[in-house]
Coordinates of C-alpha atoms in Angstrom, one line a residue:
X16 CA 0.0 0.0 0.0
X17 CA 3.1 2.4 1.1
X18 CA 4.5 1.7 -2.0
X19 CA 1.2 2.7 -4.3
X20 CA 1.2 5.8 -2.6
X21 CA 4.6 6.4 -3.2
X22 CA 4.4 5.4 -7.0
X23 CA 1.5 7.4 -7.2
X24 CA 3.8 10.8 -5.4
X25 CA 6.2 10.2 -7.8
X26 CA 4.3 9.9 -10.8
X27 CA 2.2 13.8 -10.1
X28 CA 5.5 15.4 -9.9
X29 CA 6.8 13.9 -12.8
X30 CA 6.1 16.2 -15.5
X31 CA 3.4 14.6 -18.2
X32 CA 4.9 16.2 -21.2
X33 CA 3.5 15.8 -24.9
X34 CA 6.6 15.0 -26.6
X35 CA 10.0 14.3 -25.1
X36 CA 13.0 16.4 -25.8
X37 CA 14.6 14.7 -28.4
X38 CA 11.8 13.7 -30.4
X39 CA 11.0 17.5 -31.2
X40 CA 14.1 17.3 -34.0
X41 CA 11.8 15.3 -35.5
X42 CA 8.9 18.1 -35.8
X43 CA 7.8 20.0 -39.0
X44 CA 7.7 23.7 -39.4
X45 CA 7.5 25.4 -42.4
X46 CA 10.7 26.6 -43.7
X47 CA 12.8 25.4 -40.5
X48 CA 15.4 22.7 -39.9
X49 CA 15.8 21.5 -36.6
X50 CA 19.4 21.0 -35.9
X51 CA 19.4 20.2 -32.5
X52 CA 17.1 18.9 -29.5
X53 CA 18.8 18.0 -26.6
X54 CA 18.0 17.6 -22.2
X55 CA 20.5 19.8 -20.2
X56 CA 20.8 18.6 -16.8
X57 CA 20.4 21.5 -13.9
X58 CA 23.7 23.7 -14.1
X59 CA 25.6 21.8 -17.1
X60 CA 24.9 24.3 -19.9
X61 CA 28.2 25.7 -21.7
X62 CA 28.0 28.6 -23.8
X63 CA 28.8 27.0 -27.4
X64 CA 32.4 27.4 -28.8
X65 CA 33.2 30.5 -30.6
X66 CA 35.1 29.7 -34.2
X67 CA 38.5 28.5 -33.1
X68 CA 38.0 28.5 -29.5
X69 CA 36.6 26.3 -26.6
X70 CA 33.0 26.8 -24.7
X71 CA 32.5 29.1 -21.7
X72 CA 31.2 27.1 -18.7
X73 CA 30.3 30.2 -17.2
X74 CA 29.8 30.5 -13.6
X75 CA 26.4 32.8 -14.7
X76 CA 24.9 29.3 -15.9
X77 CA 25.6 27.1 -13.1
X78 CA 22.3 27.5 -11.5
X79 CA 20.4 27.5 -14.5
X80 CA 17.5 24.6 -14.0
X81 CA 17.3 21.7 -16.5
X82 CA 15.7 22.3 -19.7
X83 CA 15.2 21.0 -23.3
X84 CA 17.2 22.9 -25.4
X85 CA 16.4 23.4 -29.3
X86 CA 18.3 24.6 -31.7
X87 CA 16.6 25.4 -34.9
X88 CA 17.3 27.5 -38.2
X89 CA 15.1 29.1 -40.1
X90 CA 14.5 30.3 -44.0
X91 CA 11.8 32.1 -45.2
X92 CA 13.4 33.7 -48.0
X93 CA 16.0 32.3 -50.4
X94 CA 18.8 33.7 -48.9
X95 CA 17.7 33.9 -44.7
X96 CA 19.6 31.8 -42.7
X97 CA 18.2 32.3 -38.8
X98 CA 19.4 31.1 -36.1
X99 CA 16.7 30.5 -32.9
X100 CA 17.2 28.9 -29.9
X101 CA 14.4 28.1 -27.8
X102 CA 14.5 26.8 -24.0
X103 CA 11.9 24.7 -22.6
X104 CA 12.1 24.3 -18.7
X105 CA 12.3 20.5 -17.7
X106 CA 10.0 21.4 -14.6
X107 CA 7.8 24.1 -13.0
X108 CA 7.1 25.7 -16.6
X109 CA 5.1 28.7 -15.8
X110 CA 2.5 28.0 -19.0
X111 CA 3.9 31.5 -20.9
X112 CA 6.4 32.2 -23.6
X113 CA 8.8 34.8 -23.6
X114 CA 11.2 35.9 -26.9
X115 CA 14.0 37.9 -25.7
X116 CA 15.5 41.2 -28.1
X117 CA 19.0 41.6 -28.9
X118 CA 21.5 44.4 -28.6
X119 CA 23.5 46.4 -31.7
X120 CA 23.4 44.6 -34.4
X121 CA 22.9 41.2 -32.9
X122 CA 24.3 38.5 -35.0
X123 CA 25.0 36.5 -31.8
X124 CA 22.0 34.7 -29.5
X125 CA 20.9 36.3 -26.0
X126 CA 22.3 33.2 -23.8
X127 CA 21.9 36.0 -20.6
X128 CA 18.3 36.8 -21.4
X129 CA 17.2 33.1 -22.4
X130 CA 18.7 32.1 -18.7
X131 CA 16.9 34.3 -17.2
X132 CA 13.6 33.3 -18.9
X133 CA 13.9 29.9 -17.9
X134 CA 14.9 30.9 -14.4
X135 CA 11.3 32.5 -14.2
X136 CA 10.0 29.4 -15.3
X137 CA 8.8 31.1 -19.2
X138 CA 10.2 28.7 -22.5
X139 CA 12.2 31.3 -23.9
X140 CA 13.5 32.2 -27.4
X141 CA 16.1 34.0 -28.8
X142 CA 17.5 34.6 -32.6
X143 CA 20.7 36.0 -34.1
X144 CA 18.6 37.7 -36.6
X145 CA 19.9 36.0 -39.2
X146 CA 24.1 36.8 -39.6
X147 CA 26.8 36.1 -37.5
X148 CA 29.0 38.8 -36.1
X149 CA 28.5 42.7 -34.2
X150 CA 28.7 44.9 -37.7
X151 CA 26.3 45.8 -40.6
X152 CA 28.8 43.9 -43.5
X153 CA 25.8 41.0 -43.8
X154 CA 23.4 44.0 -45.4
X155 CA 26.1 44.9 -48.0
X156 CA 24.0 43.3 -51.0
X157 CA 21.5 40.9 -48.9
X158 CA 18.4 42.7 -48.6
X159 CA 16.9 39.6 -47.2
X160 CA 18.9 39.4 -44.3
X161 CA 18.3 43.2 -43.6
X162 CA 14.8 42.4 -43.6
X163 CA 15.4 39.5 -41.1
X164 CA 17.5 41.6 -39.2
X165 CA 14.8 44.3 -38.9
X166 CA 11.5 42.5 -38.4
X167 CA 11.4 38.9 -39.5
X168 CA 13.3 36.5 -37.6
X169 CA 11.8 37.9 -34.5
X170 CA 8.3 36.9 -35.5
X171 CA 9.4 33.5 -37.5
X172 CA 11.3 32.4 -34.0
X173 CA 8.0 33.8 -31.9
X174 CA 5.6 31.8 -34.5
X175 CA 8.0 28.6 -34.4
X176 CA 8.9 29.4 -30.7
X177 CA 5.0 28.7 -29.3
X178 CA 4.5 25.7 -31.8
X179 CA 7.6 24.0 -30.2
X180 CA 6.5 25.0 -26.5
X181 CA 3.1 23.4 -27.3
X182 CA 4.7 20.3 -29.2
X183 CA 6.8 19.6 -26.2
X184 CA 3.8 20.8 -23.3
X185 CA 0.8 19.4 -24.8
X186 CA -0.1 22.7 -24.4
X187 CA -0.3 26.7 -25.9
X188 CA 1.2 29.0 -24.0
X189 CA -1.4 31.1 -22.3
X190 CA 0.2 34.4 -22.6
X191 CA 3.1 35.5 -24.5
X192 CA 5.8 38.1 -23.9
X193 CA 8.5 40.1 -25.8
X194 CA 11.5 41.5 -23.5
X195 CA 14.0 43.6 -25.0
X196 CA 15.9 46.5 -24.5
X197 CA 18.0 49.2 -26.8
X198 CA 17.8 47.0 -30.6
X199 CA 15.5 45.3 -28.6
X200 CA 13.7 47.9 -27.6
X201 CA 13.0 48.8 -31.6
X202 CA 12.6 45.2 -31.9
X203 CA 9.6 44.7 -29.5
X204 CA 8.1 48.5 -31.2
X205 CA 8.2 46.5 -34.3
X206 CA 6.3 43.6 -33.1
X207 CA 3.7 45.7 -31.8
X208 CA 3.3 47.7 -35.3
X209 CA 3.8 45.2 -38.1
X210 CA 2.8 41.9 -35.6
X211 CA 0.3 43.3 -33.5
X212 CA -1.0 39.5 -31.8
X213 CA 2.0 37.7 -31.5
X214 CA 2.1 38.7 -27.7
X215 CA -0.3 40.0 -24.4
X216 CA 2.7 42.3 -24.1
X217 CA 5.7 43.7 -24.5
X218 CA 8.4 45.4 -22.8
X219 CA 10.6 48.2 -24.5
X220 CA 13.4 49.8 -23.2
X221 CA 15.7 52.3 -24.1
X222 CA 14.3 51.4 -27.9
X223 CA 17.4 52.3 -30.7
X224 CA 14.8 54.0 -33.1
X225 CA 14.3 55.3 -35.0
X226 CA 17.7 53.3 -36.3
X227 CA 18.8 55.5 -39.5
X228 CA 18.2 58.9 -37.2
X229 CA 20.1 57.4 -34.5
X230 CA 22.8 57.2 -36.9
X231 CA 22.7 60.2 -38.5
X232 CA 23.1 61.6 -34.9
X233 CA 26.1 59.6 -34.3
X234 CA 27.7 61.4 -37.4
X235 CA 26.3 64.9 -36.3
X236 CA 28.5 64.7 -33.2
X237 CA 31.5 63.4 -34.9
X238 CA 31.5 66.3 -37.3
X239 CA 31.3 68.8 -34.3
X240 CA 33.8 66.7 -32.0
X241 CA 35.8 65.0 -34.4
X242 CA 36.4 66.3 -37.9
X243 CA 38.2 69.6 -36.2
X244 CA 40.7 68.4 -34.2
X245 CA 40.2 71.7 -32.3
X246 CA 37.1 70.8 -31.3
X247 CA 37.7 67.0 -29.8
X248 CA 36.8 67.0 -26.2
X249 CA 39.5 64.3 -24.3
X250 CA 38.1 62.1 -22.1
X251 CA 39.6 63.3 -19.3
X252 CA 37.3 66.9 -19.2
X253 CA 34.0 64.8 -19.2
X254 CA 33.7 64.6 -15.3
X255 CA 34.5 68.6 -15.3
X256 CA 31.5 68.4 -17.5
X257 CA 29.8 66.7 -15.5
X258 CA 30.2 68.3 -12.2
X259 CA 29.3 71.5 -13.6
X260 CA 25.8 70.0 -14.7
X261 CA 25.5 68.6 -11.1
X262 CA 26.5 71.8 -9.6
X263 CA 23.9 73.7 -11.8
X264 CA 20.7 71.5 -11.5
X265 CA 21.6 68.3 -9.1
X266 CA 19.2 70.4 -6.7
X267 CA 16.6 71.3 -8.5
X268 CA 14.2 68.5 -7.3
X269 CA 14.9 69.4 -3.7
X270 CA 17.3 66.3 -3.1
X271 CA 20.8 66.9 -3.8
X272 CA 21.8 63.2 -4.6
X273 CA 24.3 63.2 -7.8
X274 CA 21.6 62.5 -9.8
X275 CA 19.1 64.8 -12.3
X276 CA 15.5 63.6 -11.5
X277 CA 14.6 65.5 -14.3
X278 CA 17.4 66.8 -16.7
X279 CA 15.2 68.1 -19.4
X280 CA 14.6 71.1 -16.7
X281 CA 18.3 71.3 -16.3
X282 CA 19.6 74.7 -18.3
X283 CA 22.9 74.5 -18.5
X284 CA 25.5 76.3 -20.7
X285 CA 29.2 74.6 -20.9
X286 CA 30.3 78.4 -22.0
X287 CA 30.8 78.6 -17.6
X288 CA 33.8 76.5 -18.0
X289 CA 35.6 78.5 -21.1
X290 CA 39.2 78.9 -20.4
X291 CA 40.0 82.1 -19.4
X292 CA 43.4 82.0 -20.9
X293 CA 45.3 79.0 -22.0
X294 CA 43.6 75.0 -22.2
X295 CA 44.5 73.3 -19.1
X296 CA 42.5 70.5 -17.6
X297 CA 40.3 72.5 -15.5
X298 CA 38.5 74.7 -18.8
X299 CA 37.1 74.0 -21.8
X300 CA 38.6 76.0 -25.1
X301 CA 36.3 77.6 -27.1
X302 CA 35.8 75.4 -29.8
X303 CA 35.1 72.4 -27.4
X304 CA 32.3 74.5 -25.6
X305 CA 30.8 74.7 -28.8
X306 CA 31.1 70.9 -29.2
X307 CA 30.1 70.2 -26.0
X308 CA 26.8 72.7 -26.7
X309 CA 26.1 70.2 -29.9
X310 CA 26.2 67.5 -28.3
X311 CA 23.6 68.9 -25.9
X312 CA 21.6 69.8 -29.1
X313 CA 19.7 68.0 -31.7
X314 CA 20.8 67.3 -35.1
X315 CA 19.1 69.6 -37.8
X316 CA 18.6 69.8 -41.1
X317 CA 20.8 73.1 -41.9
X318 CA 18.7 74.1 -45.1
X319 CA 15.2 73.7 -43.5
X320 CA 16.2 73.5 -39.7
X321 CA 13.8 70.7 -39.1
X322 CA 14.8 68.5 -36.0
X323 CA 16.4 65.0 -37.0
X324 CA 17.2 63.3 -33.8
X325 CA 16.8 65.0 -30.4
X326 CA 20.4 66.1 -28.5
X327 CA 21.7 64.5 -25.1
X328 CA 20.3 65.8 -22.3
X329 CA 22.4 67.4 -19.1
X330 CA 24.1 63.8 -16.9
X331 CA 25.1 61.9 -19.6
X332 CA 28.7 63.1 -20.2
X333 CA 30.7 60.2 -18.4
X334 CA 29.5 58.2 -21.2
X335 CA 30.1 60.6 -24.2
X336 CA 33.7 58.3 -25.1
X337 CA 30.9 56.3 -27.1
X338 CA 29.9 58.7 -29.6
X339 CA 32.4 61.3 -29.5
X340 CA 35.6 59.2 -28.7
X341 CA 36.6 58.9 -31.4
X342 CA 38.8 58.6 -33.8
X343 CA 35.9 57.4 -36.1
X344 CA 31.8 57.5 -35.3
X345 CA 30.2 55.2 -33.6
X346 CA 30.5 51.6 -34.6
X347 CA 26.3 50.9 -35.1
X348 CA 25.8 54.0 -37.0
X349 CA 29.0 54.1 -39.1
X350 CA 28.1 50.8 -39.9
X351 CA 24.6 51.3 -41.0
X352 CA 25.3 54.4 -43.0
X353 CA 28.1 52.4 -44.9
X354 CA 26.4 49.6 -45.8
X355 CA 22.8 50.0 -46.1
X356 CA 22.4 53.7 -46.6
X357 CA 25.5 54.3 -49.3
X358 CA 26.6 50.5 -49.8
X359 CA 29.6 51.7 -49.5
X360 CA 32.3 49.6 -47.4
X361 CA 34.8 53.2 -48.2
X362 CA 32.4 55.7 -47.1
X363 CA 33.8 58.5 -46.2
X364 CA 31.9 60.2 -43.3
X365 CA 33.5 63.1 -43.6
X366 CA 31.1 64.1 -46.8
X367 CA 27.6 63.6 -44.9
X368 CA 25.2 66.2 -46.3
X369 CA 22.7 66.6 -43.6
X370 CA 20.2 67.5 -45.6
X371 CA 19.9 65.1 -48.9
X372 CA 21.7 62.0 -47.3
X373 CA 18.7 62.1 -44.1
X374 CA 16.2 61.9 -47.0
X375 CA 18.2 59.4 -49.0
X376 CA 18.1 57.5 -45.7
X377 CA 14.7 57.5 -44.7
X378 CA 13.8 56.8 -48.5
X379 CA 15.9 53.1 -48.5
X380 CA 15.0 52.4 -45.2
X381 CA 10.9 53.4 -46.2
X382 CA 9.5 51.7 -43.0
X383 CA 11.9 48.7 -42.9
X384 CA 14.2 49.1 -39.5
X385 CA 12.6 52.2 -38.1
X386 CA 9.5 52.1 -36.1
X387 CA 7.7 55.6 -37.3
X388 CA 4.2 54.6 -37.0
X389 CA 2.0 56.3 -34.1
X390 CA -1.5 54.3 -34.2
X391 CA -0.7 51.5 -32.1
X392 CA -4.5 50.9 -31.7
X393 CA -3.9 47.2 -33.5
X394 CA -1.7 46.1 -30.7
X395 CA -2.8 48.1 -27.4
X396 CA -6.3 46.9 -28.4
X397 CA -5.8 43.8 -26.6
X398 CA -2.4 44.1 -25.3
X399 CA -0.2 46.0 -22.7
X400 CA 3.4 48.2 -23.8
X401 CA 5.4 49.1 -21.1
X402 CA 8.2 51.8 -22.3
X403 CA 11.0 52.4 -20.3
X404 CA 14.6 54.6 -20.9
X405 CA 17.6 55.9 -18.5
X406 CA 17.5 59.5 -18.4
X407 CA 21.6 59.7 -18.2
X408 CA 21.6 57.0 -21.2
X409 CA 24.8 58.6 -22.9
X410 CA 23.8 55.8 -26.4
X411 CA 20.4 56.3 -26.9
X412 CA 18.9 60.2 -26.2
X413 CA 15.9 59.1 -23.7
X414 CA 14.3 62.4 -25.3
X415 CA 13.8 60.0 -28.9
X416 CA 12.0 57.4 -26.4
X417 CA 10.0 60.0 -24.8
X418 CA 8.8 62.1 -28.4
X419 CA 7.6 58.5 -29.8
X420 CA 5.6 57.7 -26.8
X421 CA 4.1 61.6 -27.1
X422 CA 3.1 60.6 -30.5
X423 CA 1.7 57.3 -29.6
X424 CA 0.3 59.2 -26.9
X425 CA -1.2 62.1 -29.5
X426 CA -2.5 59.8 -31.7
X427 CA -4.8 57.9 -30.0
X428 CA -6.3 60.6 -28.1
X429 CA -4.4 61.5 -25.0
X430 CA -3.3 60.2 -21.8
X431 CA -6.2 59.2 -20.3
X432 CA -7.1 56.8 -23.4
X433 CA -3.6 55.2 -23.7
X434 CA -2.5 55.1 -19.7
X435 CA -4.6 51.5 -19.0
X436 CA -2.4 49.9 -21.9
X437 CA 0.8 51.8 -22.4
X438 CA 3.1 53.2 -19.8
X439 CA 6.7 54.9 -20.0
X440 CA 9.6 55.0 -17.0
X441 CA 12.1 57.1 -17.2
X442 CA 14.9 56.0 -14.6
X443 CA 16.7 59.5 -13.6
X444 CA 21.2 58.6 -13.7
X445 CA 20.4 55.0 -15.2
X446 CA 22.9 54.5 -18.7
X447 CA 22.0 52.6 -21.2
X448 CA 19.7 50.0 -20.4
X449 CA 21.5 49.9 -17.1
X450 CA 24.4 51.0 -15.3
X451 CA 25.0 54.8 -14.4
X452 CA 24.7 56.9 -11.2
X453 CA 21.0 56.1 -10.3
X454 CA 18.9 52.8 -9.7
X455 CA 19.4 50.9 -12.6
X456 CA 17.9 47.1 -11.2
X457 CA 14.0 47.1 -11.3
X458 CA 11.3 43.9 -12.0
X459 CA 9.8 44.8 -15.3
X460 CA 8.5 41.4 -16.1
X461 CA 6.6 41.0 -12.5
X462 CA 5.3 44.3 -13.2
X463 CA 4.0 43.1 -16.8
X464 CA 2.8 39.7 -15.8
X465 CA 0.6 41.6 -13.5
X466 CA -0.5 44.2 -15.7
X467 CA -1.7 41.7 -18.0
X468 CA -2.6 38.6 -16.3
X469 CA -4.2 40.4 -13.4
X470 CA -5.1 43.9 -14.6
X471 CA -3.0 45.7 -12.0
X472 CA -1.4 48.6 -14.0
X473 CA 2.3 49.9 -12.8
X474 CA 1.5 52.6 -10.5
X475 CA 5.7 52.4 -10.3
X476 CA 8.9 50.5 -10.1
X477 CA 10.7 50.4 -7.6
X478 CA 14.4 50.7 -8.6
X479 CA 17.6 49.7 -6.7
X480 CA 21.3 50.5 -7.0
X481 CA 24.0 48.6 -5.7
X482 CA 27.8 49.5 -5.3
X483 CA 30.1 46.7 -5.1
X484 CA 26.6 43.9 -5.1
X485 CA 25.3 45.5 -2.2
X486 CA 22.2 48.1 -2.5
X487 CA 22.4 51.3 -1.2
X488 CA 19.6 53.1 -2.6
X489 CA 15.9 52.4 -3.7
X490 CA 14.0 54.8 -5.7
X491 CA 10.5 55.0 -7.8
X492 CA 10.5 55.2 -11.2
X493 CA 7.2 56.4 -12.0
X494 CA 4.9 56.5 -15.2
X495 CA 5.5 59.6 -17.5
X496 CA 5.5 62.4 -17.0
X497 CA 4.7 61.7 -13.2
X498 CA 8.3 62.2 -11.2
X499 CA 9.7 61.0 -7.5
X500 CA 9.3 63.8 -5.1
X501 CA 11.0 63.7 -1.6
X502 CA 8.4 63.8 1.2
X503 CA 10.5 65.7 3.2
X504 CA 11.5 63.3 6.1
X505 CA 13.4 60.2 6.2
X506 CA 16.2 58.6 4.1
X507 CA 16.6 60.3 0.5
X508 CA 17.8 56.2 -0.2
X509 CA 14.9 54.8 0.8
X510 CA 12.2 54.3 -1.6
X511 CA 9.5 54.5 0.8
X512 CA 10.3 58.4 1.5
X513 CA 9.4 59.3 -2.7
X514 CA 6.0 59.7 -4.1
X515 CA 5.1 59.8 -7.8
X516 CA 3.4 63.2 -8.5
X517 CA 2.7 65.3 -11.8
X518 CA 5.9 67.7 -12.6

């Protein structure tokens, strides 16, 4: 009798699966091969071998559960070649699906992100987006691949992503989520524009779009900081820069913390730190206050002085080496300008007009990578978008994030009619996608998984920073254009002391 019961205990935790792990290489799906299906015991994944090198048994998979891991590629055009991975927890799967974005230009799968899908208990999927390697070269005559880099290996792995989780289940997933941030970002604003039901919701942040402005910026602030050599700002003057911002607006928001709550209030001029005689390392010279103002400043059109990408606001100079380090542009942008703006592998950046080469931009590109549309009615019909950007985000200008959602926002008639089903966070002295000054670690997912499953809109996230793994301040984020104001008593690194109020 002890034994029955036992036999019985044994066989309700043992999970009744549809198919076993192996037996999914076998499945069809339309234009996919299944090159791999294999069980990975709890904490024995390896990252795969790089081309001439071994596997990384990373100590950031050892406590990784056991899962089914399937390796697929995919071709839906002649000359597509994408990679997916999706991971199927072995136990405690939570009955959702998550695809995870990518950063730059991909070309590599999100191992991180896929680990921590399955940690949550969610079969997760990632895609190299259909090229090897962190460039643009693959678009240089392959307008396929652009196209999968852009839109369509992300829904081709979602599509094939839910067939395998319910081939290996026995189940659909009952909700499904997209999780991405920076590329990813664009990448889960083009799901909800071009895809509009292949998930209950997606998070955004620090979105790279739109992707041919964003690199027309790139090349703005190399001609003012690097094609004069005058004008180059070393690396060393940024944290002048940067205290003079702090010492200029850190207390505007009543909390003098080392971080701008709200820098788009923050009016400062770098002209306070010209050199009154010779450049030493406490000044700026002339023609690098005028850089430094530019880089502050949006790009323009100089015939018709229409806005093309919006400037960087006031805290982001520690991390200006990225654009304006030099000695060439940005990697990203250079790239995408030399090969699938002026094909072009000499471009010379040097001879940007910023006037007929934005149009000849926007007219190749003609709604493939960048996410213009507005009317997000399609998607936030049914599902929930949860924006969010670093305010000090010296990659991406958070004021790019913060002018689409307005538009979103305009479009469908205001606040009040967008707020149940789309919500932005701006995290004052987070960089990009984290990092920075500010609280940088917050729970998007829990906070979407309760938004949709349970119809508890974020009122807020609560963010943390840690020095050294060890938190020392928690702060709200709250929904835009709501900000954290101090209370006036207790710990300014306490959470708890912060309410979300109109600015």
């Amino acid at each position: 009798m002890k034994q029955n019961t036992l036999l019985a205990v044994i066989l309700a935790a043992a999970p009744a699966f549809a198919a076993s792990c192996e037996s999914l290489a076998s499945l069809a799906l339309p234009d996919t091969t299944i090159t791999s299906a294999q069980a990975v015991a709890a904490g024995a994944f390896t990252l795969p071998a790089r081309p001439g090198g071994k596997g990384d048994a990373s100590q950031a998979f050892k406590d990784l559960p056991a899962f089914c891991r399937v390796e697929a590629t995919l071709k839906p055009s002649s000359d597509s070649e994408i990679k997916v991975e999706v991971w199927l927890p072995s136990s405690g799967w939570n009955g959702k699906f998550q695809s995870v974005g990518n950063g730059g230009w991909a070309g590599v799968i999100s191992y991180a992100a896929l680990g921590e899908g399955i940690r949550r208990g969610y079969a997760t999927a990632s895609t190299d987006t259909g090229h090897t390697g962190a460039n643009g070269q693959f678009a240089l005559g392959h307008p396929e691949k652009l196209i999968d880099f852009a839109y369509r290996s992300e829904h081709e792995m979602t599509v094939k992503g839910k067939a395998l989780t319910e081939a290996f289940y026995g189940n659909a997933p009952k909700h499904s989520y997209w999780n991405g941030c920076s590329t990813g970002g664009r990448q889960g604003l083009k799901e909800a524009t071009r895809f509009p039901n292949d998930f209950d919701g997606i998070i955004a942040g620090a979105p790279a779009n739109p992707r041919t402005h964003l690199a027309v910026q790139a090349i703005w602030l190399a001609h003012a900081t690097l094609k004069d050599p005058a004008s180059y700002i070393p690396k060393e003057k940024y944290p002048l820069i940067h205290k003079a911002v702090l010492d200029a607006c850190d207390a505007m928001d009543g909390v003098k913390d080392g971080v701008l709550d709200d820098p788009t209030r923050c009016r400062f001029d770098p002209k306070v730190l010209e050199c009154k005689g010779a450049d030493g390392p406490a000044c700026l010279t002339t023609p690098q206050v005028e850089a430094a103002r530019k880089i502050y400043s949006p790009a323009k059109n100089p015939r018709t002085g229409e806005e093309i990408f919006p400037g960087f606001v006031p805290g982001t100079e520690l991390g200006w080496a990225l654009k304006t380090g030099g000695p060439e542009p940005e990697l990203n942008a250079f790239d995408h300008l030399k090969y699938v703006v002026f094909r072009d592998p000499h471009w010379d950046w040097r001879t940007f007009d910023f006037d007929k080469d934005v149009a000849l931009a926007d007219q190749i590109d003609n709604g493939t990578v960048n996410v213009n549309e507005a009317n997000l009615k399609p998607f936030l019909g049914h599902g929930k978008l949860l924006m969010y950007h670093g305010f000090a985000d010296p990659n991406v200008t958070p004021l790019t994030t913060i002018k689409y959602y307005k538009s979103v926002v305009d479009t469908l008639g205001g606040t009040k009619k967008t707020m149940d089903s789309m919500r932005l966070f701006m995290a004052p002295g987070m960089g990009h996608c984290r990092g920075g000054d500010g609280p940088d670690t917050f729970d998007v997912v829990s906070a979407m998984e309760q938004w949709v499953e349970k119809g508890k809109a974020p009122e807020q996230l609560i963010a943390t920073h840690k020095t050294n793994g060890v938190a020392d301040r928690t702060r709200p984020l709250c929904p835009y254009p709501q900000v954290a104001r101090y209370k006036g008593s207790g710990s300014t690194d306490d959470a708890a002391n912060f309410t979300c109020k109109a600015p």
